[in-house]
CSV table of C-alpha atoms in Angstrom, one decimal:
chain,number,residue,atom,x,y,z
B,439,MET,CA,-11.1,-19.8,2.8
B,440,LYS,CA,-12.2,-20.1,-0.9
B,441,PRO,CA,-15.9,-19.8,-0.1
B,442,VAL,CA,-15.2,-16.6,1.9
B,443,GLN,CA,-13.1,-15.2,-1.0
B,444,GLU,CA,-16.1,-15.9,-3.3
B,445,HIS,CA,-18.5,-14.2,-1.0
B,446,THR,CA,-16.4,-11.1,-0.5
B,447,ALA,CA,-15.7,-10.8,-4.2
B,448,ALA,CA,-19.4,-11.2,-5.0
B,449,LEU,CA,-20.2,-8.5,-2.4
B,450,ALA,CA,-17.7,-6.1,-3.9
B,451,THR,CA,-19.0,-6.8,-7.5
B,452,ALA,CA,-22.6,-6.3,-6.4
B,453,THR,CA,-21.8,-3.1,-4.5
B,454,ALA,CA,-20.2,-1.3,-7.5
B,455,PRO,CA,-23.4,-0.6,-9.5
B,456,VAL,CA,-25.3,0.5,-6.3
B,457,VAL,CA,-22.5,3.0,-5.5
B,458,ASP,CA,-22.3,4.2,-9.1
B,459,GLN,CA,-26.0,4.8,-9.4
B,460,ALA,CA,-26.3,6.4,-6.0
B,461,ALA,CA,-23.8,9.0,-7.3
B,462,ALA,CA,-25.9,9.3,-10.5
B,463,ALA,CA,-29.0,9.8,-8.4
B,464,TYR,CA,-27.4,12.8,-6.7
B,465,ALA,CA,-26.3,14.3,-10.0
B,466,ALA,CA,-29.8,13.7,-11.5
B,467,ALA,CA,-31.6,15.3,-8.5
B,468,ILE,CA,-29.3,18.4,-8.8
B,469,ALA,CA,-30.0,18.7,-12.5
B,470,ILE,CA,-33.8,18.3,-12.0
B,471,HIS,CA,-33.8,20.9,-9.3
B,472,ASP,CA,-31.8,23.3,-11.5
B,473,GLN,CA,-34.3,22.7,-14.3
B,474,ALA,CA,-37.2,23.6,-11.9
B,475,GLU,CA,-35.3,26.8,-10.9
B,476,ASN,CA,-35.0,27.7,-14.6
B,477,TYR,CA,-38.7,27.3,-15.1
B,478,ASP,CA,-39.5,29.3,-11.9
B,479,ALA,CA,-37.2,32.1,-13.1
B,480,VAL,CA,-39.7,33.1,-15.7
B,481,THR,CA,-42.5,33.5,-13.2
B,482,GLN,CA,-40.3,35.2,-10.6
B,483,PHE,CA,-38.9,37.6,-13.3
B,484,GLU,CA,-42.5,38.7,-14.3
B,485,LYS,CA,-43.7,39.5,-10.8
B,486,VAL,CA,-44.7,43.1,-10.4
B,487,SER,CA,-42.1,45.1,-8.5
B,488,PRO,CA,-42.9,46.6,-6.2
B,489,PRO,CA,-44.3,44.9,-4.0
B,490,ALA,CA,-42.2,41.9,-5.1
B,491,PRO,CA,-38.5,42.3,-5.1
B,492,VAL,CA,-36.7,42.5,-8.4
B,493,TYR,CA,-35.7,39.0,-9.6
B,494,ASN,CA,-32.0,38.3,-8.9
B,495,PRO,CA,-30.6,35.0,-10.4
B,496,ARG,CA,-27.5,35.3,-8.2
B,497,THR,CA,-29.7,34.2,-5.2
B,498,VAL,CA,-30.6,30.9,-6.7
B,499,GLU,CA,-29.1,28.0,-4.7
B,500,PRO,CA,-28.3,24.4,-5.8
B,501,LEU,CA,-30.0,21.5,-4.2
B,502,LEU,CA,-26.5,20.4,-3.0
B,503,SER,CA,-23.4,22.5,-3.0
B,504,GLN,CA,-20.3,21.1,-4.8
B,505,GLU,CA,-18.8,20.5,-1.3
B,506,GLN,CA,-21.9,18.5,-0.2
B,507,LEU,CA,-21.9,16.5,-3.4
B,508,GLU,CA,-18.2,15.7,-3.1
B,509,LEU,CA,-18.7,14.5,0.5
B,510,ARG,CA,-21.3,12.1,-0.6
B,511,LEU,CA,-19.2,10.8,-3.4
B,512,ALA,CA,-16.3,10.3,-1.0
B,513,VAL,CA,-18.4,8.3,1.3
B,514,LEU,CA,-19.8,6.2,-1.5
B,515,LYS,CA,-16.2,5.6,-2.8
B,516,GLY,CA,-15.3,4.6,0.8
B,517,LEU,CA,-18.1,2.1,0.9
B,518,GLN,CA,-16.9,0.6,-2.3
B,519,ALA,CA,-13.3,0.6,-1.1
B,520,TYR,CA,-14.4,-1.2,2.0
B,521,THR,CA,-15.9,-4.1,0.0
B,522,LYS,CA,-12.7,-4.3,-2.1
B,523,THR,CA,-10.5,-4.4,1.0
B,524,LEU,CA,-12.6,-7.4,2.2
B,525,VAL,CA,-11.5,-9.1,-1.0
B,526,ALA,CA,-7.9,-8.1,-0.3
B,527,VAL,CA,-8.0,-9.5,3.2
B,528,SER,CA,-9.5,-12.8,2.1
B,529,ASP,CA,-7.5,-13.2,-1.1
B,530,PRO,CA,-3.7,-13.3,-0.7
B,531,ASP,CA,-3.3,-12.7,-4.4
B,532,SER,CA,-5.0,-9.3,-4.3
B,533,LYS,CA,-2.5,-6.5,-4.8
B,534,ASP,CA,-2.5,-2.7,-4.1
B,535,VAL,CA,-6.1,-2.6,-2.8
B,536,ASP,CA,-5.0,-2.1,0.8
B,537,ALA,CA,-2.8,0.9,-0.1
B,538,ALA,CA,-5.6,2.6,-2.1
B,539,ALA,CA,-8.1,1.9,0.7
B,540,LYS,CA,-5.8,3.4,3.3
B,541,SER,CA,-5.4,6.5,1.3
B,542,LEU,CA,-9.1,6.8,0.8
B,543,GLY,CA,-9.7,6.1,4.4
B,544,GLY,CA,-7.5,9.1,5.4
B,545,SER,CA,-9.7,11.3,3.1
B,546,LEU,CA,-12.8,10.1,4.9
B,547,ALA,CA,-11.5,10.9,8.4
B,548,GLY,CA,-13.5,13.7,9.9
B,549,LEU,CA,-16.0,14.0,7.1
B,550,GLY,CA,-18.9,12.7,9.2
B,551,ASP,CA,-19.6,16.0,10.9
B,552,ALA,CA,-19.8,17.8,7.6
B,553,PHE,CA,-22.1,15.3,5.9
B,554,LEU,CA,-25.2,17.4,6.1
B,555,PRO,CA,-28.4,16.0,4.5
B,556,ALA,CA,-30.2,17.3,1.5
B,557,GLY,CA,-33.8,18.4,2.1
B,558,MET,CA,-36.5,20.7,1.1
B,559,SER,CA,-39.8,21.6,2.8
B,560,ALA,CA,-43.2,20.9,1.4
B,561,PRO,CA,-44.4,23.6,-1.0
B,562,SER,CA,-46.4,26.5,0.3
B,563,ALA,CA,-49.0,28.6,-1.5
B,564,GLU,CA,-48.3,32.0,-2.9
B,565,THR,CA,-50.2,34.5,-5.1
B,566,ILE,CA,-48.3,35.5,-8.3
B,567,VAL,CA,-49.2,38.6,-10.3
B,568,VAL,CA,-48.5,38.2,-14.0
B,569,ALA,CA,-49.4,40.5,-16.8
B,570,GLY,CA,-52.1,42.3,-14.8
B,571,GLY,CA,-53.7,39.1,-13.5
B,572,SER,CA,-53.2,36.9,-10.5
B,573,THR,CA,-53.0,33.2,-9.9
B,574,THR,CA,-52.2,30.9,-6.9
B,575,ASN,CA,-49.1,28.7,-7.3
B,576,GLU,CA,-46.5,27.0,-5.2
B,577,THR,CA,-43.1,28.0,-3.9
B,578,ILE,CA,-40.5,26.0,-2.0
B,579,SER,CA,-38.0,26.7,0.7
B,580,LYS,CA,-35.0,25.1,2.3
B,581,GLN,CA,-35.4,22.8,5.3
B,582,THR,CA,-32.5,22.0,7.7
B,583,ASP,CA,-34.0,19.1,9.7
B,584,ALA,CA,-34.9,16.7,6.9
B,585,ILE,CA,-32.7,14.2,8.8
B,586,SER,CA,-32.7,14.6,12.6
B,587,ALA,CA,-29.7,15.6,14.6
B,588,GLY,CA,-29.5,12.1,16.1
B,589,GLU,CA,-29.4,10.6,12.6
B,590,GLN,CA,-26.8,13.0,11.5
B,591,LYS,CA,-24.7,12.0,14.5
B,592,GLY,CA,-25.2,8.3,13.5
B,593,MET,CA,-24.1,9.0,10.0
B,594,SER,CA,-21.0,10.8,11.3
B,595,LEU,CA,-20.1,7.9,13.4
B,596,ALA,CA,-20.6,5.4,10.6
B,597,ILE,CA,-18.5,7.5,8.2
B,598,ASP,CA,-15.7,7.8,10.8
B,599,ALA,CA,-15.8,4.1,11.5
B,600,LEU,CA,-15.5,3.4,7.8
B,601,GLY,CA,-12.6,5.7,7.5
B,602,ARG,CA,-10.8,4.2,10.5
B,603,TYR,CA,-11.3,0.7,9.0
B,604,LEU,CA,-9.9,1.7,5.6
B,605,GLU,CA,-6.8,3.3,7.2
B,606,SER,CA,-6.0,0.2,9.2
B,607,LYS,CA,-3.9,-2.8,8.2
B,608,LYS,CA,-5.8,-6.1,8.6
B,609,VAL,CA,-4.9,-9.7,8.1
B,610,LYS,CA,-7.0,-12.6,6.9
B,611,SER,CA,-7.5,-14.1,10.3
B,612,GLU,CA,-9.2,-11.0,11.5
B,613,LEU,CA,-11.8,-10.9,8.7
B,614,PRO,CA,-14.8,-12.3,10.7
B,615,GLY,CA,-14.2,-9.8,13.4
B,616,ILE,CA,-13.7,-6.9,11.0
B,617,VAL,CA,-17.0,-7.6,9.2
B,618,GLU,CA,-18.9,-8.2,12.4
B,619,LYS,CA,-17.6,-4.9,13.9
B,620,MET,CA,-18.4,-3.0,10.7
B,621,ASP,CA,-21.9,-4.5,10.3
B,622,PRO,CA,-23.8,-2.0,12.5
B,623,GLU,CA,-21.8,0.9,10.9
B,624,ILE,CA,-22.7,-0.3,7.4
B,625,LYS,CA,-26.3,-0.8,8.5
B,626,ASP,CA,-26.5,2.8,9.8
B,627,LEU,CA,-24.8,4.2,6.7
B,628,CYS,CA,-27.1,2.3,4.3
B,629,GLU,CA,-30.2,3.2,6.2
B,630,LEU,CA,-29.3,6.9,6.3
B,631,LEU,CA,-28.4,7.0,2.6
B,632,ALA,CA,-31.7,5.3,1.9
B,633,LYS,CA,-33.5,8.0,3.9
B,634,GLU,CA,-31.8,10.7,1.9
B,635,ILE,CA,-32.9,9.0,-1.3
B,636,ASP,CA,-36.5,9.4,0.2
B,637,ILE,CA,-35.8,13.1,0.6
B,638,LEU,CA,-34.4,13.3,-2.9
B,639,SER,CA,-37.6,11.6,-4.2
B,640,SER,CA,-39.8,14.0,-2.4
B,641,GLN,CA,-37.7,16.9,-3.7
B,642,GLU,CA,-37.9,15.6,-7.3
B,643,THR,CA,-41.7,15.5,-7.0
B,644,ILE,CA,-41.7,19.1,-5.9
B,645,ASP,CA,-39.3,20.1,-8.6
B,646,PHE,CA,-41.2,18.4,-11.4
B,647,ASN,CA,-44.6,19.7,-10.2
B,648,LEU,CA,-43.1,23.2,-10.0
B,649,ALA,CA,-41.7,22.9,-13.6
B,650,ILE,CA,-45.0,21.7,-14.9
B,651,ASP,CA,-47.0,24.4,-13.0
B,652,ARG,CA,-44.7,27.2,-14.2
B,653,GLN,CA,-44.7,26.0,-17.8
B,654,THR,CA,-48.5,25.8,-17.7
B,655,LEU,CA,-48.8,29.2,-16.1
B,656,PHE,CA,-46.5,30.7,-18.7
B,657,LEU,CA,-48.6,29.2,-21.6
B,658,ARG,CA,-51.9,30.4,-20.2
B,659,THR,CA,-50.8,33.9,-19.4
B,660,VAL,CA,-48.5,34.9,-22.2
B,661,SER,CA,-50.1,35.9,-25.5
B,662,GLY,CA,-48.7,36.5,-28.9
B,663,LEU,CA,-46.6,33.4,-29.1
B,664,ASP,CA,-45.9,32.0,-32.6
B,665,PRO,CA,-48.3,29.0,-33.0
B,666,GLU,CA,-45.4,26.6,-33.7
B,667,VAL,CA,-43.4,27.8,-30.7
B,668,ARG,CA,-46.5,27.5,-28.6
B,669,ARG,CA,-47.1,24.0,-29.8
B,670,GLU,CA,-43.5,23.0,-29.0
B,671,GLN,CA,-43.8,24.5,-25.5
B,672,ILE,CA,-47.0,22.6,-24.8
B,673,MET,CA,-45.4,19.4,-25.9
B,674,LYS,CA,-42.9,19.8,-23.1
B,675,LEU,CA,-45.6,19.2,-20.5
B,676,PRO,CA,-46.3,15.5,-21.1
B,677,GLU,CA,-42.6,14.9,-21.4
B,678,LEU,CA,-42.0,16.4,-18.0
B,679,ALA,CA,-44.8,14.2,-16.6
B,680,ARG,CA,-43.2,11.1,-18.1
B,681,GLN,CA,-39.8,12.0,-16.6
B,682,GLN,CA,-41.4,12.5,-13.2
B,683,LYS,CA,-42.8,9.0,-13.2
B,684,GLN,CA,-39.5,7.5,-14.4
B,685,ALA,CA,-37.6,9.4,-11.7
B,686,ALA,CA,-39.9,8.1,-9.0
B,687,GLN,CA,-39.5,4.5,-10.2
B,688,GLN,CA,-35.8,4.6,-10.4
B,689,LEU,CA,-35.2,6.3,-7.0
B,690,LYS,CA,-37.5,3.6,-5.5
B,691,ALA,CA,-35.3,0.9,-7.1
B,692,LEU,CA,-32.2,2.7,-5.8
B,693,ARG,CA,-33.6,2.7,-2.3
B,694,ALA,CA,-34.4,-1.0,-2.5
B,695,ALA,CA,-30.8,-1.7,-3.7
B,696,LEU,CA,-29.4,0.1,-0.6
B,697,VAL,CA,-31.6,-1.9,1.7
B,698,LYS,CA,-30.4,-5.1,-0.1
B,699,LEU,CA,-26.8,-4.0,0.3
B,700,GLU,CA,-27.3,-3.7,4.1
B,701,LEU,CA,-28.9,-7.1,4.3
B,702,THR,CA,-26.2,-8.7,2.1
B,703,HIS,CA,-23.4,-7.3,4.3
B,704,HIS,CA,-25.3,-8.6,7.4
B,705,ALA,CA,-25.6,-12.1,5.8
B,706,LEU,CA,-21.8,-12.0,5.1
B,707,ALA,CA,-21.1,-11.1,8.7
B,708,ALA,CA,-23.3,-14.0,9.9
B,709,GLU,CA,-21.8,-16.4,7.4
B,710,LEU,CA,-18.3,-15.6,8.7
B,711,GLN,CA,-19.4,-16.2,12.2
B,712,GLY,CA,-20.7,-19.6,11.2
B,713,ASN,CA,-24.4,-18.7,11.9
B,714,ASN,CA,-25.7,-20.2,8.7
B,715,PRO,CA,-28.0,-17.4,7.8
B,716,GLU,CA,-30.5,-17.4,4.9
B,717,SER,CA,-28.6,-18.1,1.7
B,718,ILE,CA,-26.0,-15.4,1.2
B,719,LYS,CA,-25.8,-16.4,-2.5
B,720,GLN,CA,-29.4,-15.5,-3.0
B,721,LYS,CA,-28.9,-12.1,-1.2
B,722,LEU,CA,-25.9,-11.4,-3.5
B,723,SER,CA,-27.9,-12.3,-6.5
B,724,ASP,CA,-30.8,-10.0,-5.4
B,725,LEU,CA,-28.3,-7.2,-4.8
B,726,GLY,CA,-26.6,-7.6,-8.1
B,727,ALA,CA,-29.9,-7.6,-9.9
B,728,ALA,CA,-31.1,-4.5,-8.1
B,729,GLY,CA,-27.9,-2.6,-8.8
B,730,GLY,CA,-27.6,-3.7,-12.4
B,731,ASN,CA,-30.9,-2.0,-13.3
B,732,LEU,CA,-30.2,1.4,-12.0
B,733,GLY,CA,-28.1,3.0,-14.7
B,734,LYS,CA,-30.7,2.9,-17.5
B,735,PHE,CA,-32.8,5.8,-16.3
B,736,TYR,CA,-30.1,8.3,-15.4
B,737,SER,CA,-28.3,7.8,-18.7
B,738,SER,CA,-31.5,8.5,-20.6
B,739,LEU,CA,-32.6,11.6,-18.7
B,740,ALA,CA,-33.0,14.6,-21.0
B,741,SER,CA,-30.7,17.4,-19.9
B,742,PRO,CA,-32.3,20.6,-18.6
B,743,ALA,CA,-30.6,22.5,-21.5
B,744,GLY,CA,-32.6,20.3,-24.0
B,745,MET,CA,-35.9,21.0,-22.4
């Protein structure tokens, strides 16, 4: 059983950075969206009223609510606990992991139906009146069907299956069957998480474009700024553009890591069934490399407050 122990331990180790940086991706996307809303507030505040309504900051909504974020983090932790329990099942010396996984599994039960996807629609044109003039710019609105109803149901089933597995008590002899049964659930979960990363990527593009457009509009329509202040504000524009490119690259890497996680789990399932798939060691190596590179961008992102 030693090779299996090595494979499950490697899967758990390689999964950790993927899970950690998926969580970081949600946090970064929320921060970037908040930043865009802050830039947009200036434009919305300066709209002529009437006909435009008076700007009310209390109506601003986050990209994800705290509840939605916590649900995603719970699922990611559940995925990580799943890989750790594989280690516990295959390694008789592993202690306490089963109990922790069972507790976490209970917290995942029933979360599937509440796991609603993030999503925003494409920007639409609007005419903004500022300081006696007018300009055409973009606005954004919420979208509820970024992930289809069928895909939401699939995600719900995958999360519920993960929760049921973590609550159960398994023995080493059942390991091949456990992994085989969970393989389609892990596949669904990884693919839907990857699709939500696509949605976050699209939203970050909208948010960065909005921040750049609003900052440009402000600089071109507001007169009387101190020259040094104006210079500092202009210098924010290329920095926003650099952040936009970095964000796109890192979310692309995160998506690739999720795909590799799915393939690695499938290779483990096949290995345990004696199907001799393409080298699982290579897949684990690829997964570890993908996950290991994801933290650098998010830790270096400038905070909205510093913009």
